[in-house]
GROMACS .gro file of C-alpha atoms in nm:
model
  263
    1UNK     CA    1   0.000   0.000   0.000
    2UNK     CA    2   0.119   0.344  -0.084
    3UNK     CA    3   0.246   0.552   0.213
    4UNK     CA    4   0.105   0.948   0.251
    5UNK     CA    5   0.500   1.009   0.083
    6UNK     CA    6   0.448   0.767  -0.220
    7UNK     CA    7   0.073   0.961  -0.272
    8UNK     CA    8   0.256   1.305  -0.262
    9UNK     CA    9   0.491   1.159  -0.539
   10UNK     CA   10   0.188   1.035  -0.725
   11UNK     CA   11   0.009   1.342  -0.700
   12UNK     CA   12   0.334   1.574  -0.813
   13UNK     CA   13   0.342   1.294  -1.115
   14UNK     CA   14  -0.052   1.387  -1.218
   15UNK     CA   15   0.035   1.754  -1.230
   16UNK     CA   16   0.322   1.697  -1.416
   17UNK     CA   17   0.148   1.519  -1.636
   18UNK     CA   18  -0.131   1.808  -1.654
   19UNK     CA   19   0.142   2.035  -1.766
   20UNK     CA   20   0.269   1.851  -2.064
   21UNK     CA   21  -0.071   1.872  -2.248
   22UNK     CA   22  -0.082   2.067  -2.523
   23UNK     CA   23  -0.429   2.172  -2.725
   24UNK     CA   24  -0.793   2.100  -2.586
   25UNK     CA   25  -0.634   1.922  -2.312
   26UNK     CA   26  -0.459   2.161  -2.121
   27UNK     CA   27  -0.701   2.369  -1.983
   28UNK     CA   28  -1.007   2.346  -1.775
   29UNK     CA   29  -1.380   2.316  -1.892
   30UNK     CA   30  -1.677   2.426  -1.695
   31UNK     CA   31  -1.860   2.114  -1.470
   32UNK     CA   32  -2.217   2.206  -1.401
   33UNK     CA   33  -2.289   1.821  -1.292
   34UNK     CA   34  -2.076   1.511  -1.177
   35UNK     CA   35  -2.282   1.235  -1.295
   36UNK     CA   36  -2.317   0.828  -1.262
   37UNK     CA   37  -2.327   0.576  -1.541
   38UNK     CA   38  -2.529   0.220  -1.430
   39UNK     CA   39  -2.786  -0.017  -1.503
   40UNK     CA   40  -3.147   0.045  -1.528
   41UNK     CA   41  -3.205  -0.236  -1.239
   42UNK     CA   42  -2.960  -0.096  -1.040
   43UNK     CA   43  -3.114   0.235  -1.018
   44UNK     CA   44  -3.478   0.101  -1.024
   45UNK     CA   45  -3.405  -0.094  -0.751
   46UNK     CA   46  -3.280   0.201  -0.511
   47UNK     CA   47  -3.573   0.435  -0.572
   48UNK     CA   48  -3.794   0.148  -0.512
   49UNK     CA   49  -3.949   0.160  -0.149
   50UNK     CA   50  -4.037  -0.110   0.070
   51UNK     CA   51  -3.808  -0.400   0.248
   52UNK     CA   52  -3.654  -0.511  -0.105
   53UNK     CA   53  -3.573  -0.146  -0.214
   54UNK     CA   54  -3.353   0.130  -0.115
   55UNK     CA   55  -3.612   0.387  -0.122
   56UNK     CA   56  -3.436   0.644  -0.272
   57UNK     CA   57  -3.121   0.601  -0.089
   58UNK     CA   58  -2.793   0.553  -0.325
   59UNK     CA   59  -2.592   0.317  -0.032
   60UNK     CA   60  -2.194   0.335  -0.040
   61UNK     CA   61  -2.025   0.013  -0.087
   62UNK     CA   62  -1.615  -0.125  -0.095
   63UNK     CA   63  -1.459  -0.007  -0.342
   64UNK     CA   64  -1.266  -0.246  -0.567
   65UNK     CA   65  -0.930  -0.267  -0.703
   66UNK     CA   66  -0.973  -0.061  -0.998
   67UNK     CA   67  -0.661   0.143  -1.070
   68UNK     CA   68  -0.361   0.123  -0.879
   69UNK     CA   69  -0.276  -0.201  -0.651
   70UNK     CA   70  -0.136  -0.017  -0.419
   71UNK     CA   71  -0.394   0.273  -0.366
   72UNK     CA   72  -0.456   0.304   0.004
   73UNK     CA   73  -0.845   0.248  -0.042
   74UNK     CA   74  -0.863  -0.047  -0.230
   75UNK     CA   75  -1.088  -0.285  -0.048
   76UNK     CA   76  -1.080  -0.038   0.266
   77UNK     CA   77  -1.338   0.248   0.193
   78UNK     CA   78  -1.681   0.271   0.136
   79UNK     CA   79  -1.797   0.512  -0.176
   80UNK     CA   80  -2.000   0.622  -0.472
   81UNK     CA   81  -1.763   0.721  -0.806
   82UNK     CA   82  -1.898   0.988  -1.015
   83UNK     CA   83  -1.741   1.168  -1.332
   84UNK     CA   84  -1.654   1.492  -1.376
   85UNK     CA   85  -1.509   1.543  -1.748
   86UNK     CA   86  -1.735   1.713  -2.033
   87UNK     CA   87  -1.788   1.632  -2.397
   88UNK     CA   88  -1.523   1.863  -2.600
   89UNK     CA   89  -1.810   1.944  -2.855
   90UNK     CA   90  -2.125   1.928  -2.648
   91UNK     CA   91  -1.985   2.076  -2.273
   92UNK     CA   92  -2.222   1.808  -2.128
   93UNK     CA   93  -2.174   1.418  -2.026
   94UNK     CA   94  -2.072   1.188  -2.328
   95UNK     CA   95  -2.369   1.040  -2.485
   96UNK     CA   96  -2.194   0.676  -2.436
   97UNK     CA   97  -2.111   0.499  -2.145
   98UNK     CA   98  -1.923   0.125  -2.089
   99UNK     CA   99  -2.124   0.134  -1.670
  100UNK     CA  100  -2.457   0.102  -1.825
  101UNK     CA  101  -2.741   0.253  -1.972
  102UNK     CA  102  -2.868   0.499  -1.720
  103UNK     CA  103  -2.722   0.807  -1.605
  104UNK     CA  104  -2.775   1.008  -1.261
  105UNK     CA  105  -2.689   1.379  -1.268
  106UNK     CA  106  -2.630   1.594  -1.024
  107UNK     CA  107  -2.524   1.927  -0.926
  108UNK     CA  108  -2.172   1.937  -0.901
  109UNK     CA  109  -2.180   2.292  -0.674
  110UNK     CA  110  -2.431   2.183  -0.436
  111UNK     CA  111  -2.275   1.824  -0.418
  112UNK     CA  112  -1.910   1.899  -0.372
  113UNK     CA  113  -1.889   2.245  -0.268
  114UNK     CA  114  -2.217   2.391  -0.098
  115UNK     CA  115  -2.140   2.205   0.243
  116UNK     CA  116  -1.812   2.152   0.448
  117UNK     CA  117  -1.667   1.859   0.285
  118UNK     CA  118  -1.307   1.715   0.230
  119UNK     CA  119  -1.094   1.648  -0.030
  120UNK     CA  120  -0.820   1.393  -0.088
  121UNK     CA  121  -0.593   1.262  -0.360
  122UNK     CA  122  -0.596   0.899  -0.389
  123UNK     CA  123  -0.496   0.797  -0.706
  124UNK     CA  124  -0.349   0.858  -1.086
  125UNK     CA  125  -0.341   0.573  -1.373
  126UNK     CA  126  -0.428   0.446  -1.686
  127UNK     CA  127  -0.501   0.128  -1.835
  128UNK     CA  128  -0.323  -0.087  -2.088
  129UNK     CA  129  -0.503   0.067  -2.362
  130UNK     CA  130  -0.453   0.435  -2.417
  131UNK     CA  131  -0.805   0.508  -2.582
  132UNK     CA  132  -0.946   0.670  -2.275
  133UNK     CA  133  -0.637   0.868  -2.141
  134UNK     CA  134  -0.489   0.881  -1.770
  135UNK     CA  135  -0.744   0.922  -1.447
  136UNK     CA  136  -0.741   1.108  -1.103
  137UNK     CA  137  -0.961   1.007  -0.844
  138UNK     CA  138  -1.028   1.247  -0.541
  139UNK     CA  139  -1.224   1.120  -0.231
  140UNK     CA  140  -1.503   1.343  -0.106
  141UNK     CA  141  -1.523   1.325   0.282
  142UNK     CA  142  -1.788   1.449   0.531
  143UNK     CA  143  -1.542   1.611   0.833
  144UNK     CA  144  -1.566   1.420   1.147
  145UNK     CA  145  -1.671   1.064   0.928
  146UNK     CA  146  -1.454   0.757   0.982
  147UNK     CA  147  -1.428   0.799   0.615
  148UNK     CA  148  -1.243   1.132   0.685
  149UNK     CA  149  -1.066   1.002   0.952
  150UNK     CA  150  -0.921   0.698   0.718
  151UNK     CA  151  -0.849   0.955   0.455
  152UNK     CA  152  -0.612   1.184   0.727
  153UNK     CA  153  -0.434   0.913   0.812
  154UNK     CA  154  -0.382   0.750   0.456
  155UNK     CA  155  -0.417   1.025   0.219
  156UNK     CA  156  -0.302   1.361   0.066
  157UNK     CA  157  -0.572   1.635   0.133
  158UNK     CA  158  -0.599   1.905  -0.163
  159UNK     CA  159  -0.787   2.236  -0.179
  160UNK     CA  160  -1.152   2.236  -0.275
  161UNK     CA  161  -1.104   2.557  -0.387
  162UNK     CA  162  -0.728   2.531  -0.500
  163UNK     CA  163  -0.618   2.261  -0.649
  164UNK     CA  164  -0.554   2.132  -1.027
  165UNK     CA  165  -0.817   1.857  -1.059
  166UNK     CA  166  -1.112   1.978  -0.974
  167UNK     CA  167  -1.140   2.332  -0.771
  168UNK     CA  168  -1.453   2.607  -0.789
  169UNK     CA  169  -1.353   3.000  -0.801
  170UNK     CA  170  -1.459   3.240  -0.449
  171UNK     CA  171  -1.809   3.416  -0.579
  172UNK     CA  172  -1.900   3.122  -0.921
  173UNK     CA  173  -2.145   2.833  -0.826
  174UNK     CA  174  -1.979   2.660  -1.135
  175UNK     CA  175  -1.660   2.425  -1.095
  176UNK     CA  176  -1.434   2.418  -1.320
  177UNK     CA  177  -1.253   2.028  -1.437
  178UNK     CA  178  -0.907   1.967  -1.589
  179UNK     CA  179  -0.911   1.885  -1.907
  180UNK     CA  180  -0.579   1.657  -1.913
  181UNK     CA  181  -0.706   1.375  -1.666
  182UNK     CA  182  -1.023   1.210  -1.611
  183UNK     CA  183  -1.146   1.319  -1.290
  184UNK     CA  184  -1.331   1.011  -1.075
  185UNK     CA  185  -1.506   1.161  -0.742
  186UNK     CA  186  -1.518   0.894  -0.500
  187UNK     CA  187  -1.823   1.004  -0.265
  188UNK     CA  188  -1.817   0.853   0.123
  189UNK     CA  189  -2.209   0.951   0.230
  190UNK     CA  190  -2.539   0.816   0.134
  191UNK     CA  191  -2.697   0.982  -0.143
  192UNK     CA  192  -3.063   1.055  -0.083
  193UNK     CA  193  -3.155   1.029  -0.471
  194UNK     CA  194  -3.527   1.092  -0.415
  195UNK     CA  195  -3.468   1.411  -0.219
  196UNK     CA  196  -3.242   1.538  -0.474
  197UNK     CA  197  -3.480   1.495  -0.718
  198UNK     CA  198  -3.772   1.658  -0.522
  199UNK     CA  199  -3.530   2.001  -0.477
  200UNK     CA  200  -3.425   1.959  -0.852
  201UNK     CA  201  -3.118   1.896  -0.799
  202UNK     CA  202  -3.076   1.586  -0.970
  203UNK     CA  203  -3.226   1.429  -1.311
  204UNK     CA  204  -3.209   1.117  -1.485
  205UNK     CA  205  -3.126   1.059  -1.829
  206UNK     CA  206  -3.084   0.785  -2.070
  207UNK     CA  207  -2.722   0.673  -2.256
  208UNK     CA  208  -2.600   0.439  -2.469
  209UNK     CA  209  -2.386   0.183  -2.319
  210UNK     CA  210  -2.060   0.092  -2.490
  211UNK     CA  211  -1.954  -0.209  -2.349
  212UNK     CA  212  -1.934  -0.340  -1.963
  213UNK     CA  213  -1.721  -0.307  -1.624
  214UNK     CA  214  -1.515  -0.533  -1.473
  215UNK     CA  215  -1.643  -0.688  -1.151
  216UNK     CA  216  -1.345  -0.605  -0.954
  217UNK     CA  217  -1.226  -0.361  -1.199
  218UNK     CA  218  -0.936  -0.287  -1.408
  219UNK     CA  219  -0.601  -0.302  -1.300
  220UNK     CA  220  -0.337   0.005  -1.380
  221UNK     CA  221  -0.089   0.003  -1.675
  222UNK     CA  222   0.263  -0.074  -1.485
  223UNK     CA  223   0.429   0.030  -1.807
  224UNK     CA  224   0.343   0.380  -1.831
  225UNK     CA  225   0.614   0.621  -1.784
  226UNK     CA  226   0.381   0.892  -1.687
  227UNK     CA  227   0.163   0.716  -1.385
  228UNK     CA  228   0.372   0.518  -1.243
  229UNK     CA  229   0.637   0.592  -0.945
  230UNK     CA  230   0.960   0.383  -1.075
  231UNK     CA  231   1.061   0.485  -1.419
  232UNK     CA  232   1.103   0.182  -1.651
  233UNK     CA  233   1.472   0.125  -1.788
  234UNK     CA  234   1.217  -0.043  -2.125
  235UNK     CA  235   1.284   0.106  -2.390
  236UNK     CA  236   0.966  -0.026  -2.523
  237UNK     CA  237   0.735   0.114  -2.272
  238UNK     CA  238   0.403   0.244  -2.355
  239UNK     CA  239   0.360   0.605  -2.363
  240UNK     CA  240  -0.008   0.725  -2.252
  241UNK     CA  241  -0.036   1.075  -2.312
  242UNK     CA  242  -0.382   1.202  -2.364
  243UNK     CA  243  -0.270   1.446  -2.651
  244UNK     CA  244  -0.124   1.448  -3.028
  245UNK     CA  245   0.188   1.629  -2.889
  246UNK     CA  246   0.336   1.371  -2.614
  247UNK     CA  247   0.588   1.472  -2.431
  248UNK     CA  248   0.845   1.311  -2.160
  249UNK     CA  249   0.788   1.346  -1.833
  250UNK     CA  250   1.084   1.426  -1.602
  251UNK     CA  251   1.112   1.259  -1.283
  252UNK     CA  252   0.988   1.420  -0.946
  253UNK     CA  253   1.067   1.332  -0.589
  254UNK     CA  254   0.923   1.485  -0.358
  255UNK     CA  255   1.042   1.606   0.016
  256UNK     CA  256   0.926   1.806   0.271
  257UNK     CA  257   1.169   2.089   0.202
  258UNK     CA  258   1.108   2.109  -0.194
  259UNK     CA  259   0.688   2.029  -0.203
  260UNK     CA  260   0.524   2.134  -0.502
  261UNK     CA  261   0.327   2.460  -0.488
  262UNK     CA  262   0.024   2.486  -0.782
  263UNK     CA  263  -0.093   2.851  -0.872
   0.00000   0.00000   0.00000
């Protein structure tokens, strides 16, 4: 399991990364909505009431080892994932999805930055195949939670309001997303989908779904020089940028005395 150290390393690597994208992908795009990609079942059967149903409540559960081994909560924490990233063309959520064929959205603003919640680095990787570029996933905390108190001990907190992933200006209800990374929020609480709904703050809509997900998801690309912490002496390793114009990038270590300040 990575130590907080390794995840600072990580992290530096991700914004690296960030800053060796060139074009459409190196800025930031407006995020009105996070949204989640799953079965019809799966949401018919939390807004259905009564013993067998959830009645309206979207329950955490483990998450799985999608992404990097060594990620601190693989198998440990309890979440929801939602994405972040926009269509290019459309600004809104792709019109495909490989999770399923029903999508929950929801306001980003009043989800992640209305209320006093946390936020934590916990992982950056891609997968063997390049098509869908590199990912960041940032847990979303409730302060006070066992979930927070598992992410202080094991993670590397980030702004809300200042960081490079995912951040929302002083005065603008509208955060803003990278554009370089696929940004995964990993949600710790409960999400009360029928009260949401009832205050308009979420909708459903339909998509078309692509392909499937792994039961116990995907595991990371080891060769990438970009997402991973020990460079590979291969001269045949895999490069994953996200853009036309790749570029190398240099290695990072970090310290205490030389940390890594984003503006």
């Amino acid at each position: 399991m990575y130590s907080k150290e390794d995840l600072e390393n990580l992290k530096l690597k991700a914004i690296l990364y960030l800053h060796s994208q060139r074009g459409q992908y190196s800025g930031y795009q407006e995020c009105s909505v996070i949204y989640r990609n799953k079965s019809s079942s799966y949401f018919n059967n939390i807004m259905r009431s009564g013993r067998r149903g959830g009645n309206g409540i979207m329950a955490t559960y483990i998450k799985d080892n999608n992404g990097d081994p060594r990620c601190p909560i693989n198998n440990r924490l309890d979440g929801l994932f939602f994405s972040c990233n926009m269509d290019f063309e459309t600004g809104k959520p792709s019109k495909d999805s490989p999770f399923g064929e029903r999508r929950l959205r929801i306001d980003a603003y009043e989800m992640l930055f209305l209320d006093d919640y946390r936020m934590y680095f916990s992982d950056f990787y891609c997968f063997n195949s390049n098509k869908r570029g590199h990912y960041v996933n940032i847990v979303v905390t409730t302060p006070g939670s066992e979930a927070d108190d598992f992410c202080k001990q094991h993670l590397v907190a980030i702004s809300r309001k200042k960081n490079p992933f995912i951040y929302c200006r002083r005065g603008s209800k509208t955060p803003r997303v990278s554009c370089g990374v696929r940004v995964e929020i990993f949600f710790t609480d409960d999400v009360n989908i029928k009260e949401l709904l009832r205050e308009e703050l979420a909708s459903f809509e339909d998509c078309e779904c692509t392909g499937y997900s792994k039961p116990n998801g995907l595991p990371k690309n080891l060769n990438c020089p970009h997402c991973n912490l020990e460079e590979s002496d291969d001269s045949d390793t895999e490069s994953c940028s996200d853009s036309d114009d790749s570029n190398s990038v240099p290695s990072y270590q970090y310290s205490p005395q030389n940390s890594w300040s984003w503006r």
